[in-house]
């Protein structure tokens, strides 16, 4: 029983991270019908943004909750700005082109971020910029405290990650379904042209959608880097793909679906690794993707929409 509960805690911890990243995929797809493959790399940029801010504040020498808050908010703001810049300069000029064009552009932006961060540094310092391919140590933003209730190992980092991730997901749920902006976002998602005719500023909705999704990716990155403190420019590759699988599993374009998909994927990985073979941990994500595409292509919470031809 103790082992089962330990896997449950670990699975929820990983699943909430996947859910936070998956929300970015699903929101962008909802308003633009674009799979933003650069989203996993925005997650990576969030981790490095947190690293630069941490070093600037001296978190590695004197960690504190106040500094952790500054690192957290600073990384979210930087990634939100990056998401807005990507939308403005990479995707908006292609909005009227074929979807395949935007999809290829998204892959190009992904490679630009991944390999751009591995170039030789142009700004020297304790951590140069770009940081290069060498893995970097992310300092713990606050002191770690471990607990063992009922024999289950859990740290204050696990608790903070779970509480913050759930808080962000509930806040996003409120924004999407209880605010004017959320109403505008759902209108753009349903039909951007008609939403524009009804007086909704479509460009503004799309920009804020990118900002929100990128901010959530940064939040996930800081939560992970704080407890698994090795980061590198390819950090976002696998979590990005798994979060995409989670979004598809839940029904891409559906906020609740992304949350449930992320949690199911995290728990599946943990129980497969714990009770079968740890080498199957990464494979379970793609097995789930294949099963969903065969059984229910629109995902658990997705809806089939007829398209005019």
mmCIF file with all atom_site columns, N, CA and C in Angstrom, residues 166-190:
data_model
loop_
_atom_site.group_PDB
_atom_site.id
_atom_site.type_symbol
_atom_site.label_atom_id
_atom_site.label_alt_id
_atom_site.label_comp_id
_atom_site.label_asym_id
_atom_site.label_entity_id
_atom_site.label_seq_id
_atom_site.pdbx_PDB_ins_code
_atom_site.Cartn_x
_atom_site.Cartn_y
_atom_site.Cartn_z
_atom_site.occupancy
_atom_site.B_iso_or_equiv
_atom_site.pdbx_formal_charge
_atom_site.auth_seq_id
_atom_site.auth_comp_id
_atom_site.auth_asym_id
_atom_site.auth_atom_id
_atom_site.pdbx_PDB_model_num
ATOM 1  N N  . UNK A 1 166 ? -2.162  23.278 -9.217  1.00 0.00 ? 166 UNK A N  1
ATOM 2  C CA . UNK A 1 166 ? -3.631  23.201 -9.131  1.00 0.00 ? 166 UNK A CA 1
ATOM 3  C C  . UNK A 1 166 ? -4.227  24.611 -9.070  1.00 0.00 ? 166 UNK A C  1
ATOM 4  N N  . UNK A 1 167 ? -3.560  25.513 -8.330  1.00 0.00 ? 167 UNK A N  1
ATOM 5  C CA . UNK A 1 167 ? -4.030  26.892 -8.260  1.00 0.00 ? 167 UNK A CA 1
ATOM 6  C C  . UNK A 1 167 ? -4.055  27.563 -9.624  1.00 0.00 ? 167 UNK A C  1
ATOM 7  N N  . UNK A 1 168 ? -2.991  27.356 -10.402 1.00 0.00 ? 168 UNK A N  1
ATOM 8  C CA . UNK A 1 168 ? -2.936  27.933 -11.750 1.00 0.00 ? 168 UNK A CA 1
ATOM 9  C C  . UNK A 1 168 ? -4.035  27.351 -12.637 1.00 0.00 ? 168 UNK A C  1
ATOM 10 N N  . UNK A 1 169 ? -4.266  26.045 -12.520 1.00 0.00 ? 169 UNK A N  1
ATOM 11 C CA . UNK A 1 169 ? -5.286  25.421 -13.363 1.00 0.00 ? 169 UNK A CA 1
ATOM 12 C C  . UNK A 1 169 ? -6.680  25.931 -13.012 1.00 0.00 ? 169 UNK A C  1
ATOM 13 N N  . UNK A 1 170 ? -6.953  26.091 -11.707 1.00 0.00 ? 170 UNK A N  1
ATOM 14 C CA . UNK A 1 170 ? -8.261  26.626 -11.298 1.00 0.00 ? 170 UNK A CA 1
ATOM 15 C C  . UNK A 1 170 ? -8.412  28.083 -11.739 1.00 0.00 ? 170 UNK A C  1
ATOM 16 N N  . UNK A 1 171 ? -7.317  28.862 -11.646 1.00 0.00 ? 171 UNK A N  1
ATOM 17 C CA . UNK A 1 171 ? -7.371  30.261 -12.076 1.00 0.00 ? 171 UNK A CA 1
ATOM 18 C C  . UNK A 1 171 ? -7.652  30.343 -13.575 1.00 0.00 ? 171 UNK A C  1
ATOM 19 N N  . UNK A 1 172 ? -7.005  29.459 -14.334 1.00 0.00 ? 172 UNK A N  1
ATOM 20 C CA . UNK A 1 172 ? -7.248  29.465 -15.779 1.00 0.00 ? 172 UNK A CA 1
ATOM 21 C C  . UNK A 1 172 ? -8.683  29.068 -16.087 1.00 0.00 ? 172 UNK A C  1
ATOM 22 N N  . UNK A 1 173 ? -9.188  28.085 -15.336 1.00 0.00 ? 173 UNK A N  1
ATOM 23 C CA . UNK A 1 173 ? -10.573 27.665 -15.517 1.00 0.00 ? 173 UNK A CA 1
ATOM 24 C C  . UNK A 1 173 ? -11.511 28.845 -15.274 1.00 0.00 ? 173 UNK A C  1
ATOM 25 N N  . UNK A 1 174 ? -11.221 29.636 -14.230 1.00 0.00 ? 174 UNK A N  1
ATOM 26 C CA . UNK A 1 174 ? -12.038 30.811 -13.927 1.00 0.00 ? 174 UNK A CA 1
ATOM 27 C C  . UNK A 1 174 ? -11.940 31.837 -15.062 1.00 0.00 ? 174 UNK A C  1
ATOM 28 N N  . UNK A 1 175 ? -10.721 32.077 -15.539 1.00 0.00 ? 175 UNK A N  1
ATOM 29 C CA . UNK A 1 175 ? -10.537 33.077 -16.608 1.00 0.00 ? 175 UNK A CA 1
ATOM 30 C C  . UNK A 1 175 ? -11.311 32.675 -17.860 1.00 0.00 ? 175 UNK A C  1
ATOM 31 N N  . UNK A 1 176 ? -11.234 31.416 -18.228 1.00 0.00 ? 176 UNK A N  1
ATOM 32 C CA . UNK A 1 176 ? -11.849 30.962 -19.483 1.00 0.00 ? 176 UNK A CA 1
ATOM 33 C C  . UNK A 1 176 ? -13.372 30.965 -19.412 1.00 0.00 ? 176 UNK A C  1
ATOM 34 N N  . UNK A 1 177 ? -13.936 30.599 -18.239 1.00 0.00 ? 177 UNK A N  1
ATOM 35 C CA . UNK A 1 177 ? -15.386 30.412 -18.163 1.00 0.00 ? 177 UNK A CA 1
ATOM 36 C C  . UNK A 1 177 ? -16.123 31.470 -17.348 1.00 0.00 ? 177 UNK A C  1
ATOM 37 N N  . UNK A 1 178 ? -15.407 32.404 -16.700 1.00 0.00 ? 178 UNK A N  1
ATOM 38 C CA . UNK A 1 178 ? -16.089 33.366 -15.834 1.00 0.00 ? 178 UNK A CA 1
ATOM 39 C C  . UNK A 1 178 ? -15.705 34.818 -16.107 1.00 0.00 ? 178 UNK A C  1
ATOM 40 N N  . UNK A 1 179 ? -14.925 35.083 -17.148 1.00 0.00 ? 179 UNK A N  1
ATOM 41 C CA . UNK A 1 179 ? -14.517 36.465 -17.425 1.00 0.00 ? 179 UNK A CA 1
ATOM 42 C C  . UNK A 1 179 ? -14.873 36.846 -18.864 1.00 0.00 ? 179 UNK A C  1
ATOM 43 N N  . UNK A 1 180 ? -14.874 38.170 -19.124 1.00 0.00 ? 180 UNK A N  1
ATOM 44 C CA . UNK A 1 180 ? -15.155 38.641 -20.480 1.00 0.00 ? 180 UNK A CA 1
ATOM 45 C C  . UNK A 1 180 ? -14.071 38.158 -21.448 1.00 0.00 ? 180 UNK A C  1
ATOM 46 N N  . UNK A 1 181 ? -12.818 38.185 -20.967 1.00 0.00 ? 181 UNK A N  1
ATOM 47 C CA . UNK A 1 181 ? -11.745 37.709 -21.836 1.00 0.00 ? 181 UNK A CA 1
ATOM 48 C C  . UNK A 1 181 ? -11.943 36.245 -22.201 1.00 0.00 ? 181 UNK A C  1
ATOM 49 N N  . UNK A 1 182 ? -12.356 35.427 -21.220 1.00 0.00 ? 182 UNK A N  1
ATOM 50 C CA . UNK A 1 182 ? -12.589 34.009 -21.502 1.00 0.00 ? 182 UNK A CA 1
ATOM 51 C C  . UNK A 1 182 ? -13.718 33.825 -22.502 1.00 0.00 ? 182 UNK A C  1
ATOM 52 N N  . UNK A 1 183 ? -14.761 34.664 -22.368 1.00 0.00 ? 183 UNK A N  1
ATOM 53 C CA . UNK A 1 183 ? -15.865 34.594 -23.325 1.00 0.00 ? 183 UNK A CA 1
ATOM 54 C C  . UNK A 1 183 ? -15.370 34.936 -24.730 1.00 0.00 ? 183 UNK A C  1
ATOM 55 N N  . UNK A 1 184 ? -14.531 35.992 -24.806 1.00 0.00 ? 184 UNK A N  1
ATOM 56 C CA . UNK A 1 184 ? -13.974 36.371 -26.107 1.00 0.00 ? 184 UNK A CA 1
ATOM 57 C C  . UNK A 1 184 ? -13.087 35.258 -26.658 1.00 0.00 ? 184 UNK A C  1
ATOM 58 N N  . UNK A 1 185 ? -12.327 34.627 -25.792 1.00 0.00 ? 185 UNK A N  1
ATOM 59 C CA . UNK A 1 185 ? -11.444 33.543 -26.235 1.00 0.00 ? 185 UNK A CA 1
ATOM 60 C C  . UNK A 1 185 ? -12.270 32.381 -26.801 1.00 0.00 ? 185 UNK A C  1
ATOM 61 N N  . UNK A 1 186 ? -13.367 32.052 -26.119 1.00 0.00 ? 186 UNK A N  1
ATOM 62 C CA . UNK A 1 186 ? -14.192 30.942 -26.603 1.00 0.00 ? 186 UNK A CA 1
ATOM 63 C C  . UNK A 1 186 ? -14.893 31.317 -27.906 1.00 0.00 ? 186 UNK A C  1
ATOM 64 N N  . UNK A 1 187 ? -15.242 32.612 -28.036 1.00 0.00 ? 187 UNK A N  1
ATOM 65 C CA . UNK A 1 187 ? -15.872 33.059 -29.292 1.00 0.00 ? 187 UNK A CA 1
ATOM 66 C C  . UNK A 1 187 ? -14.880 32.962 -30.457 1.00 0.00 ? 187 UNK A C  1
ATOM 67 N N  . UNK A 1 188 ? -13.633 33.387 -30.220 1.00 0.00 ? 188 UNK A N  1
ATOM 68 C CA . UNK A 1 188 ? -12.604 33.290 -31.263 1.00 0.00 ? 188 UNK A CA 1
ATOM 69 C C  . UNK A 1 188 ? -12.340 31.828 -31.597 1.00 0.00 ? 188 UNK A C  1
ATOM 70 N N  . UNK A 1 189 ? -12.358 30.991 -30.568 1.00 0.00 ? 189 UNK A N  1
ATOM 71 C CA . UNK A 1 189 ? -12.139 29.563 -30.786 1.00 0.00 ? 189 UNK A CA 1
ATOM 72 C C  . UNK A 1 189 ? -13.236 28.973 -31.665 1.00 0.00 ? 189 UNK A C  1
ATOM 73 N N  . UNK A 1 190 ? -14.476 29.458 -31.468 1.00 0.00 ? 190 UNK A N  1
ATOM 74 C CA . UNK A 1 190 ? -15.591 28.915 -32.238 1.00 0.00 ? 190 UNK A CA 1
ATOM 75 C C  . UNK A 1 190 ? -15.542 29.400 -33.686 1.00 0.00 ? 190 UNK A C  1
#
